[in-house]
XYZ file of C-alpha atoms in Angstrom:
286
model
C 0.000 0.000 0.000
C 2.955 2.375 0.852
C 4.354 1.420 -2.183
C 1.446 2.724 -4.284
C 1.280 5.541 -2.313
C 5.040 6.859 -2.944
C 4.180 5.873 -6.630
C 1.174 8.028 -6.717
C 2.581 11.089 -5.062
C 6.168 10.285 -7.671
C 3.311 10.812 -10.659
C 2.078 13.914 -8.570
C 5.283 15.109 -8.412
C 6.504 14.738 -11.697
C 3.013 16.392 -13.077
C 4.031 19.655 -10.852
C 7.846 19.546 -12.088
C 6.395 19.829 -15.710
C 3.831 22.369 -14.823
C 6.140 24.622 -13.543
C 8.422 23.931 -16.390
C 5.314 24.920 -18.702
C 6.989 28.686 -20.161
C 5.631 30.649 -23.132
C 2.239 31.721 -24.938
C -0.910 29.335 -25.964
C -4.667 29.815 -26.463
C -7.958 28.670 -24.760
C -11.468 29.056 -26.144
C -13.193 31.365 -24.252
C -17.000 30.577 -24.042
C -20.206 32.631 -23.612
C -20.688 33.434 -20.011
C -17.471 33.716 -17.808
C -15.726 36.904 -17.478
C -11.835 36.341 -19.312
C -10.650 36.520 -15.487
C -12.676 33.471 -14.605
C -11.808 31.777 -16.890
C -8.390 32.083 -16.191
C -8.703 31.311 -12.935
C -10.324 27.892 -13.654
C -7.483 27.336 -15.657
C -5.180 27.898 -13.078
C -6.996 26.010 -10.537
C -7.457 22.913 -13.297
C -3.744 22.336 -14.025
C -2.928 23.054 -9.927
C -5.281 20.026 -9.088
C -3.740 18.200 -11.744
C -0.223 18.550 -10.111
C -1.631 18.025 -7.120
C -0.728 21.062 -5.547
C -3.148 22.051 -2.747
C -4.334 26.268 -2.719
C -6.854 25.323 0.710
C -8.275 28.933 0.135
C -3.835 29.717 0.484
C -3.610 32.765 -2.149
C -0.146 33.053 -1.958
C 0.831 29.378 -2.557
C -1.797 29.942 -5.528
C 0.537 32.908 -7.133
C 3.108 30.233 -7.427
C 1.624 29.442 -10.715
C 2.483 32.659 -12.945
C -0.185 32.853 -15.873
C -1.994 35.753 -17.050
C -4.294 36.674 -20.357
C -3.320 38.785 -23.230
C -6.622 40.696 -24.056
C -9.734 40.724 -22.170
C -12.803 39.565 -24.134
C -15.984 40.244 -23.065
C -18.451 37.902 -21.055
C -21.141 37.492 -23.700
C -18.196 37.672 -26.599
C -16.441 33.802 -27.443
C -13.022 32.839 -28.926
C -9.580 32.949 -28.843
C -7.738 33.668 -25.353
C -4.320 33.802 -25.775
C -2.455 32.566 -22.108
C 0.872 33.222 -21.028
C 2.506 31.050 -18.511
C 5.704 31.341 -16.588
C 8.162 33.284 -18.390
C 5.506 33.971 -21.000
C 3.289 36.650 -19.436
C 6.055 38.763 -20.085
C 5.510 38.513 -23.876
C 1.411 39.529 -23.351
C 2.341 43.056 -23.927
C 3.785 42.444 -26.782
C 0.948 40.323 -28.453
C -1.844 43.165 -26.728
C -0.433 45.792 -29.639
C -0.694 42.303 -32.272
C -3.680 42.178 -34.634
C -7.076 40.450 -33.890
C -9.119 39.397 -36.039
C -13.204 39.178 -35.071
C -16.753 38.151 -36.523
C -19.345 40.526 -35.301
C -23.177 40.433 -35.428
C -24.919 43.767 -35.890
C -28.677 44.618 -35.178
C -29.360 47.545 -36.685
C -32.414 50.282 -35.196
C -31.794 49.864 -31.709
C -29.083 51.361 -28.965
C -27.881 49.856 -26.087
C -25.919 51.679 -23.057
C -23.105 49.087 -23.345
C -23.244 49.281 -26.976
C -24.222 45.498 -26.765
C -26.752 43.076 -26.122
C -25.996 43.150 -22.684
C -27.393 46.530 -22.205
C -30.712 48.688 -21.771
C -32.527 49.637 -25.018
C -31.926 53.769 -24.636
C -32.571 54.207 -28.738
C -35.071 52.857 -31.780
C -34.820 53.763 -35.015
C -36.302 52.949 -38.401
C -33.984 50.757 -40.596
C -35.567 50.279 -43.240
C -34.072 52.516 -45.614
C -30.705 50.131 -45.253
C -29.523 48.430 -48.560
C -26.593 46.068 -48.556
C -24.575 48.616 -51.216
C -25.071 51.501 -48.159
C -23.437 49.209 -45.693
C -20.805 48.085 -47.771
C -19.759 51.942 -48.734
C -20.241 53.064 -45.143
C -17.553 50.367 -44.366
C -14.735 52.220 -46.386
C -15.269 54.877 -43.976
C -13.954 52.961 -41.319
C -11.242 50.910 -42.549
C -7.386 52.291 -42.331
C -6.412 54.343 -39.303
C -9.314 55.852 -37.956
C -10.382 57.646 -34.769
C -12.799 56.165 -32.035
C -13.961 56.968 -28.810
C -14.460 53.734 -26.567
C -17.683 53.373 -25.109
C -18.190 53.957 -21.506
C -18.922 50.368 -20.559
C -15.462 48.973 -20.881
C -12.099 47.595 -18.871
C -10.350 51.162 -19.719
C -9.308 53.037 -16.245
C -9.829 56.099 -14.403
C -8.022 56.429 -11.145
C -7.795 52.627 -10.876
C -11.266 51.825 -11.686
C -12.560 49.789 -14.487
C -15.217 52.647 -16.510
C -18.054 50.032 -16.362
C -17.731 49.548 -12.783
C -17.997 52.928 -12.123
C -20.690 53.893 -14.331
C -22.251 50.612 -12.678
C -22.278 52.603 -9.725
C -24.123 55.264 -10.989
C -21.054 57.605 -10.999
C -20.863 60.087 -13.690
C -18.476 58.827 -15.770
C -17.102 61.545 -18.660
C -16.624 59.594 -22.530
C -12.718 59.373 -23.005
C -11.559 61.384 -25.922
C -10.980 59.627 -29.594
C -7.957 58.334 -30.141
C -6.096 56.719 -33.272
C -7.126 52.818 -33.554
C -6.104 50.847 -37.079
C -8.305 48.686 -39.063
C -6.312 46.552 -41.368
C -9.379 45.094 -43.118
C -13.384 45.272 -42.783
C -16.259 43.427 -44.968
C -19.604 42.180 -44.716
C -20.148 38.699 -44.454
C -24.018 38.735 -44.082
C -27.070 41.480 -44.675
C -30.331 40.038 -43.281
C -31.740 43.387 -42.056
C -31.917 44.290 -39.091
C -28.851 41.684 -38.468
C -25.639 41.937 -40.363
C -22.252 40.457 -40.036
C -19.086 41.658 -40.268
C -15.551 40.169 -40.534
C -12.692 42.978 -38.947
C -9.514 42.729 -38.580
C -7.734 45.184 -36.041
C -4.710 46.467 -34.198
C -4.821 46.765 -29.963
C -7.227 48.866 -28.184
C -10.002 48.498 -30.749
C -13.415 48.246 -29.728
C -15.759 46.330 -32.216
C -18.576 47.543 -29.964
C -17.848 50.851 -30.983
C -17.539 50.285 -34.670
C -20.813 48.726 -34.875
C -22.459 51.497 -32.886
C -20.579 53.922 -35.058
C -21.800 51.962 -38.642
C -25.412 52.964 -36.823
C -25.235 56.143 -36.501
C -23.422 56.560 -40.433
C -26.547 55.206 -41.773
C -28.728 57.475 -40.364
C -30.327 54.785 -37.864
C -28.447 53.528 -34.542
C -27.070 49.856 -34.100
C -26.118 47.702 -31.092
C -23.423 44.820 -31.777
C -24.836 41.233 -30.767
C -22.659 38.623 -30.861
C -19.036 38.904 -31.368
C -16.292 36.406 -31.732
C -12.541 36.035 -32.011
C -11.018 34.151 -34.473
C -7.448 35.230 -34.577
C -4.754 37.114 -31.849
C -1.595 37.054 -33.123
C -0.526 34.011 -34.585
C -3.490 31.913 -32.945
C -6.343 31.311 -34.376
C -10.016 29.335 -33.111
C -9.793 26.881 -35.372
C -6.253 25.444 -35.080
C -4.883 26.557 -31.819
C -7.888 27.169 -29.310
C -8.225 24.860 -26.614
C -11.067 23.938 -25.279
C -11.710 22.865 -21.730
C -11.878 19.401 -22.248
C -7.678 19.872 -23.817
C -6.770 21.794 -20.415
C -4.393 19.650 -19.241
C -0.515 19.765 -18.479
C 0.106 17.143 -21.518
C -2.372 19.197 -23.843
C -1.010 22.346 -23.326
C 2.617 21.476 -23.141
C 2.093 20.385 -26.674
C 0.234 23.066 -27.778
C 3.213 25.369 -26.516
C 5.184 24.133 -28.850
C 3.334 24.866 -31.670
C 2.145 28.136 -30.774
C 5.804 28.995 -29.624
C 7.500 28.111 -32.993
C 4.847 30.630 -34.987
C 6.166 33.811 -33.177
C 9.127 34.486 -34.734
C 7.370 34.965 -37.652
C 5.125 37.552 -36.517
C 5.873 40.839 -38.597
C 7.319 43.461 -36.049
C 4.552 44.684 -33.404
C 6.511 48.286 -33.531
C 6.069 48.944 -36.841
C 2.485 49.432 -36.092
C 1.946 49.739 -32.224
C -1.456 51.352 -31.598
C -1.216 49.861 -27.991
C -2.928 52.224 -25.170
C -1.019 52.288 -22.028
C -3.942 52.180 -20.006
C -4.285 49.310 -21.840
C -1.391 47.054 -20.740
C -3.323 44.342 -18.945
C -6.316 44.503 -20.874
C -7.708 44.212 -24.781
C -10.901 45.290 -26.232
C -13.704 44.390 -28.607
């Protein structure tokens, strides 16, 4: 009995040794529902009970496990999460300023307050008057480097405090000012008024929100965005290199390290077009 013991706690140990061997940048699929912090956390606490490493509530034997998110996706939005772990979370800045690529359902003739379906109703307009060739010109418009002003329900900052949080709170919460975002490309996948979909493609501190609400108000009519998903960040994309929860394992994702570590060097340089916010720094948008 001993015997099986020591071997079981050898297996535990050698699961913890490669954990905490585990360095670089991967991706999870991040469903509908949990915040990108929780699901992070179950993550964390997924590969610790793996290695057998007891947290009992202990936060600080918890921090011994160093992982962290590149780009905070909204609760109702889906997709790709990239991770870092160990030595990686240092490289999440870098792939924050990388380019994302999203799918985005519009409804066009109604406003929200957080720009999304999450939100009260505080606008309806008629729509009618849409046609597929308006939406498709209004799109030039916002393709290139553009200015945008991100809404007020978002992770952005003031004096420590996430905006939504604050405005949560009922505290009067001032828009902050436009600033230069880049939008490398921009089409319309689908037109089935009052829904339609758009493919974009963006640098950091983009908010698709925003664009959608923006297309709205182009076309004479108002818009809230209702479904929104990443596809691509960085290198990663959903299809090929999004894990799902079922692949969260020490095995699963030391493989998938390796793959997702060998396409960075191939990135084109991040400086060359660095739109990145410094607010920004821990968080993304959409």
């Amino acid at each position: 009995m001993a015997g099986g013991e020591a071997g079981g706690g050898g297996v535990a140990a050698r699961a913890a040794q490669k954990l905490f061997s585990l360095s670089g940048l991967f991706a999870v699929y991040k469903p509908k529902g949990p915040t990108s912090a929780a699901v992070l956390n179950l993550l964390k606490e997924r590969l610790l009970a793996e290695a057998g490493v007891q947290t009992n509530g202990n936060k600080r034997k918890n921090q011994v496990l160093k992982i962290g998110h590149g780009g905070t996706l909204d609760s109702a939005a889906t997709g790709v999460l990239v991770v870092g772990i160990g030595k990686g979370t240092k490289l999440l800045k870098t792939i924050l300023a990388g380019s994302k690529k999203y799918t985005a359902i519009g409804l066009l003739g109604k406003a929200t307050d957080t720009l999304d379906a999450t939100g009260k109703v505080t606008e309806e307009k008629p729509y009618d008057q849409v046609t597929k060739r308006d939406l498709e010109n209004v799109l030039q418009k916002f393709t290139g480097d553009i200015m945008q002003v991100p809404p007020l329900y978002s992770a952005l900052k003031k004096d420590g405090e996430r905006l939504s949080t604050l405005v949560k709170r009922g505290e009067a919460v001032e828009a902050k000012p436009a600033r230069p975002v880049r939008v490398y490309s921009l089409s319309l996948q689908q037109f089935q008024p009052p829904l339609f979909t758009l493919d974009v493609e963006c640098g950091g501190g983009f908010y698709v929100r925003s664009l959608v609400s923006d297309i709205g108000k182009e076309l004479s009519t108002c818009a809230s965005m209702q479904e929104l998903t990443r596809t691509k960040h960085g290198p990663f994309t959903l299809e090929e290199h999004a894990l799902h929860e079922d692949k969260w394992t020490i095995d699963e994702i030391a493989r998938s390290l390796e793959h997702c570590m060998s396409l960075l060097p191939g990135e084109p340089s991040h400086k060359k077009f660095k739109t990145e916010h410094p607010e920004e720094t821990a968080v993304s948008c959409e």
